[in-house]
Short mmCIF file of C-alpha atoms in Angstrom, two decimals:
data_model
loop_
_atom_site.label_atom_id
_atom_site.label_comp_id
_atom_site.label_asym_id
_atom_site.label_seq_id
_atom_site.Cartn_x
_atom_site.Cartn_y
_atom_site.Cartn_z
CA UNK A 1 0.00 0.00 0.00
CA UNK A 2 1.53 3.44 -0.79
CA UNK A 3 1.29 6.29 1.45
CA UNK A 4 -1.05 8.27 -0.59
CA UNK A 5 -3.35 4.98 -0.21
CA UNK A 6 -2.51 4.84 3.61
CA UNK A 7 -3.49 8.39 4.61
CA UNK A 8 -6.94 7.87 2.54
CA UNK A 9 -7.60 4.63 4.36
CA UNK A 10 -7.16 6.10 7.88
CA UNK A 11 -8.94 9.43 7.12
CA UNK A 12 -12.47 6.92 5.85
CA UNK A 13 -11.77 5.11 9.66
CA UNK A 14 -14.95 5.45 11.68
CA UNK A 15 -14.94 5.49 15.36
CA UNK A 16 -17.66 3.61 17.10
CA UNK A 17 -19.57 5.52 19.87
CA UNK A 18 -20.82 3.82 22.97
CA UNK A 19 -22.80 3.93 26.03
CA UNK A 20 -20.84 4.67 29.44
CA UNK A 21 -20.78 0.55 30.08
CA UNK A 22 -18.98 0.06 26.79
CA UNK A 23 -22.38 -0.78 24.83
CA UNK A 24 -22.36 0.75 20.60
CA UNK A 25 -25.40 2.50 20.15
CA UNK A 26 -25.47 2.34 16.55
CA UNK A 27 -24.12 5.03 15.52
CA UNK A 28 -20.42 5.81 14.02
CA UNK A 29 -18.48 8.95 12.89
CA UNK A 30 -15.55 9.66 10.67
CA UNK A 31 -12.49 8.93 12.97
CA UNK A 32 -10.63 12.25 12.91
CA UNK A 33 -13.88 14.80 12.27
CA UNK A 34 -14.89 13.08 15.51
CA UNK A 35 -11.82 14.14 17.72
CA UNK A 36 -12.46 17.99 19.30
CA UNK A 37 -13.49 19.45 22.10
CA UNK A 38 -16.50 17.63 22.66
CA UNK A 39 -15.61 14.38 21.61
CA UNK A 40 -18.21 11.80 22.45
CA UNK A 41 -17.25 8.35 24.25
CA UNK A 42 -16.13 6.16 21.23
CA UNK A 43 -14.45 2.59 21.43
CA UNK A 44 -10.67 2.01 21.64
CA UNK A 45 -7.79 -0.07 22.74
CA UNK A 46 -4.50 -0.36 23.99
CA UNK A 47 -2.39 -2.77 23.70
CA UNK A 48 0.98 -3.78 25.40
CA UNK A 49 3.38 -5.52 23.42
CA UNK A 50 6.13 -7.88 24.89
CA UNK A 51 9.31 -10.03 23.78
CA UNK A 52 8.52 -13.03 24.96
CA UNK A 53 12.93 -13.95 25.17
CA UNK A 54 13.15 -11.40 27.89
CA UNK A 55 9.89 -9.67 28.56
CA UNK A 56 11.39 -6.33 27.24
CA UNK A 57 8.42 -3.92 26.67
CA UNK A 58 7.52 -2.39 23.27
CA UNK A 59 7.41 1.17 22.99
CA UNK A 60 6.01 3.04 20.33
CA UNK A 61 6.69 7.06 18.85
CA UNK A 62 3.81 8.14 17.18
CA UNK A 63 4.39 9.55 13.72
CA UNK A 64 4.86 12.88 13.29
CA UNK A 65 2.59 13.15 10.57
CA UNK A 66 -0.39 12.30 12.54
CA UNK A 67 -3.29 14.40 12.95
CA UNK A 68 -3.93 13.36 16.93
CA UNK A 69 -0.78 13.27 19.44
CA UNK A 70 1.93 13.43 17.07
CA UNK A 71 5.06 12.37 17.86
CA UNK A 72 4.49 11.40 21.29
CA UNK A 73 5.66 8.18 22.68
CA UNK A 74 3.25 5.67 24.17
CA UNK A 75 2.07 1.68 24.50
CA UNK A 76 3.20 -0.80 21.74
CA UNK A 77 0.00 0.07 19.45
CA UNK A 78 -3.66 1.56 19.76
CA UNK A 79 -6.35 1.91 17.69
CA UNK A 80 -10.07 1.91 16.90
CA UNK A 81 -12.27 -1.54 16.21
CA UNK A 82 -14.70 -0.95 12.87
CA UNK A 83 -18.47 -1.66 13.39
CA UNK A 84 -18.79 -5.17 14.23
CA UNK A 85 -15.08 -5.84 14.70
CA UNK A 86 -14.19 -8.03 17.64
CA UNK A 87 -11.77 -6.18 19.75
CA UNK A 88 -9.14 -8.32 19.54
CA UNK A 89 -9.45 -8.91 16.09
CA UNK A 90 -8.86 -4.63 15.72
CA UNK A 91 -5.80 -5.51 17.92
CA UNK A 92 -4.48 -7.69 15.78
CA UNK A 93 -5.37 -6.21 12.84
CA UNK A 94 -3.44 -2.66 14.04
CA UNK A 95 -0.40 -4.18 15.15
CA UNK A 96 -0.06 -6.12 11.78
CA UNK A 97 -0.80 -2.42 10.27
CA UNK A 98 1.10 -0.36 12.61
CA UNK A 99 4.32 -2.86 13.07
CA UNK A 100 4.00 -5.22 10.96
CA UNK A 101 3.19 -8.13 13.78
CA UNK A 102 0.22 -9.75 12.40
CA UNK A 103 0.90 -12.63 14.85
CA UNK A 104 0.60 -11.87 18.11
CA UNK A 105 0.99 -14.95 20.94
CA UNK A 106 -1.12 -14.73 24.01
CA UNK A 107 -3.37 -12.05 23.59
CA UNK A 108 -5.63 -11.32 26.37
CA UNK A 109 -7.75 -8.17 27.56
CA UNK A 110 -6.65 -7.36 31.33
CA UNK A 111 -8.26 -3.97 31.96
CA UNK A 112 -12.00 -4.80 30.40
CA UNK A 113 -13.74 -1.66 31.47
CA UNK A 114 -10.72 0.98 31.50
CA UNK A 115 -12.60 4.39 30.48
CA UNK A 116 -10.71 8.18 29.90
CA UNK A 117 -10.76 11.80 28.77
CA UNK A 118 -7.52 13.78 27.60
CA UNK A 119 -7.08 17.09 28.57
CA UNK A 120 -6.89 19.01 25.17
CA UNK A 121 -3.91 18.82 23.07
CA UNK A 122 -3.95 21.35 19.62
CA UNK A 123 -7.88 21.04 19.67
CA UNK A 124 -7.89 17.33 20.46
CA UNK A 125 -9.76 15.20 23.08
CA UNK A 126 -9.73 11.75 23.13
CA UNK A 127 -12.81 10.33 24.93
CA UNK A 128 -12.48 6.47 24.87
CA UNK A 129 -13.85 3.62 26.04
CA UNK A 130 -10.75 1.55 25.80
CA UNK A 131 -9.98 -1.81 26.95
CA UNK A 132 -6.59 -2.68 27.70
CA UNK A 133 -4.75 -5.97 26.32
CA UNK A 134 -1.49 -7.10 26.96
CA UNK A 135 -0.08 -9.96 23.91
CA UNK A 136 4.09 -11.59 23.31
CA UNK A 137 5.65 -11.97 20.28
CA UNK A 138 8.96 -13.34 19.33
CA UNK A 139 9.64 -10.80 15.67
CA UNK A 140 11.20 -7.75 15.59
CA UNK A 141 8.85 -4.57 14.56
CA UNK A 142 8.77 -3.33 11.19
CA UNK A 143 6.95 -0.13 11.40
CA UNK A 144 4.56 1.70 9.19
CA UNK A 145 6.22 5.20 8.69
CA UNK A 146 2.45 6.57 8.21
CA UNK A 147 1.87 5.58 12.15
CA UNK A 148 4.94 5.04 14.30
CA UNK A 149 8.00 6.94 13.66
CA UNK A 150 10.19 4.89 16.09
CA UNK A 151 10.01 1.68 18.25
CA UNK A 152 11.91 1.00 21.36
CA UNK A 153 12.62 -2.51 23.52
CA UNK A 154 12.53 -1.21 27.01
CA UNK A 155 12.58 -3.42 30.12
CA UNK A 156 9.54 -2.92 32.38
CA UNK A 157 11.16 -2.00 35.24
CA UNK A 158 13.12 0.88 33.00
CA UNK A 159 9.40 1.98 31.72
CA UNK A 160 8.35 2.02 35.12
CA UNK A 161 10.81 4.33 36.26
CA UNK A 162 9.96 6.80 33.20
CA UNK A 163 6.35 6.96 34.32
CA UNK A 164 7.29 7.33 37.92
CA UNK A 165 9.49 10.49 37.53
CA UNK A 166 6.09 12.24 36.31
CA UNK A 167 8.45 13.86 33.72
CA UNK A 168 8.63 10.70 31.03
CA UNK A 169 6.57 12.55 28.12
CA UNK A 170 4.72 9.78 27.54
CA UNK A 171 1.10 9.95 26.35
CA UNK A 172 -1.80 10.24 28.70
CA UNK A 173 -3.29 7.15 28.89
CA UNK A 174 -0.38 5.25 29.20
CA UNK A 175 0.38 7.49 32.46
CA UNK A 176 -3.75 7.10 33.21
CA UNK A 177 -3.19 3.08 32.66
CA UNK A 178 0.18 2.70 34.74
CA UNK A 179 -1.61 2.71 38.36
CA UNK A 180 -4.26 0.31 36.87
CA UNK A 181 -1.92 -2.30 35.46
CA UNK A 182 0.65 -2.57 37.89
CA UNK A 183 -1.30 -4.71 40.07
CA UNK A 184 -2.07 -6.80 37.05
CA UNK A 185 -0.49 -9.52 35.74
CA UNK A 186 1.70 -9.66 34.04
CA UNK A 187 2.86 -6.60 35.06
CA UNK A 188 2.38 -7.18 38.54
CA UNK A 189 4.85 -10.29 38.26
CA UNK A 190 7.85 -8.07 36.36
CA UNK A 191 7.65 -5.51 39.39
CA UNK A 192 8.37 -8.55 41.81
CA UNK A 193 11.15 -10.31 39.90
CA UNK A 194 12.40 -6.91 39.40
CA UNK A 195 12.09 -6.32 43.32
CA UNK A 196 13.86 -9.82 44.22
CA UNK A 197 16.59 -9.42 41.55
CA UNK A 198 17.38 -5.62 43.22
CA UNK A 199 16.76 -7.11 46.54
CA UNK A 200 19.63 -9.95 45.65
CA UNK A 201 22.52 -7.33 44.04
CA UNK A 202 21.86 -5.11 47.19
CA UNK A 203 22.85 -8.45 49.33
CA UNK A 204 25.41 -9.26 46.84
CA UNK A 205 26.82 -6.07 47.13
CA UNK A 206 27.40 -5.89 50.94
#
């Protein structure tokens, strides 16, 4: 697909608006003309990509192209399901779009019900209904130039640090997720390995 072809397939995405519990009431709207001010509660996802040889975390640089939150670094890929569309058939679907992973091992939902609203960012709010996945994979990212302008294998613990300086420039809901999914697994599991094996070069150390 060329990038002309690209940029017309993601400006005829529609976004599919919902109910407060996550329900589509039938209705869609074009996908960027429905981001502004008032943007009503649409349905998302986010997903967060790991390598299953070391559990290093995929992070992702939005392109700087892109209409909403250019540029800014986030979770391994996110996107919007079409009418109809299982959600973790979108998931799929955008990572094989985004980074060229269209096979993605273990791919769960672990936040089901997680709901935001962005402060506004150049005339942007995002006002999702977005349920959270987390998936492994064992192949290197290819990205899409048209939606990620880098990718980054960070260890958890590393990410976890970024978040918890309150300076990482990270996007909003990945800072609005962080509290949520660190008492998740898997997440919850990398904090305590990364706990005892701190806990063990302290010991070693002395």
């Amino acid at each position: 697909m060329s990038d002309v072809d690209n940029v017309e397939a993601a400006e005829s995405e529609h976004v599919v608006f919902v109910t407060e519990d996550g329900v589509p009431t039938g209705e869609t709207g074009p996908k960027l003309a429905s981001h502004h001010q008032h943007t009503r509660l649409h349905l998302a996802f986010s997903c967060y990509v790991f390598r299953r040889q070391d559990n290093a975390f995929l992070l992702t640089r939005r392109a700087l192209s892109k209409k909403v939150w250019p540029g800014v670094w986030t979770n391994s890929v996110c996107g919007h399901p079409a009418q109809g569309e299982p959600l973790e058939d979108a998931v799929r679907r955008r990572a094989a779009y985004e980074l060229g992973l269209p096979d993605l091992d273990e791919l769960r939902c672990v936040l089901p019900r997680y709901v935001y609203r962005t402060p506004e960012f150049q005339g942007i709010v995002e006002h999702e209904f977005c349920p959270v996945f987390v998936a492994y994979t064992d192949v290197e990212p290819a990205a899409n130039p048209i939606e990620v302008e880098a990718t980054r294998w960070i260890s958890w613990p590393d990410y976890t640090r970024l978040l918890e300086t309150g300076e990482s420039g990270l996007s909003y809901w990945a800072n609005d997720q962080y509290p949520l999914l660190r008492k998740l697994e898997p997440f919850s599991l990398l904090s305590k390995e990364t706990a005892a094996s701190d806990e063990t070069a302290v010991t070693s150390s002395t």
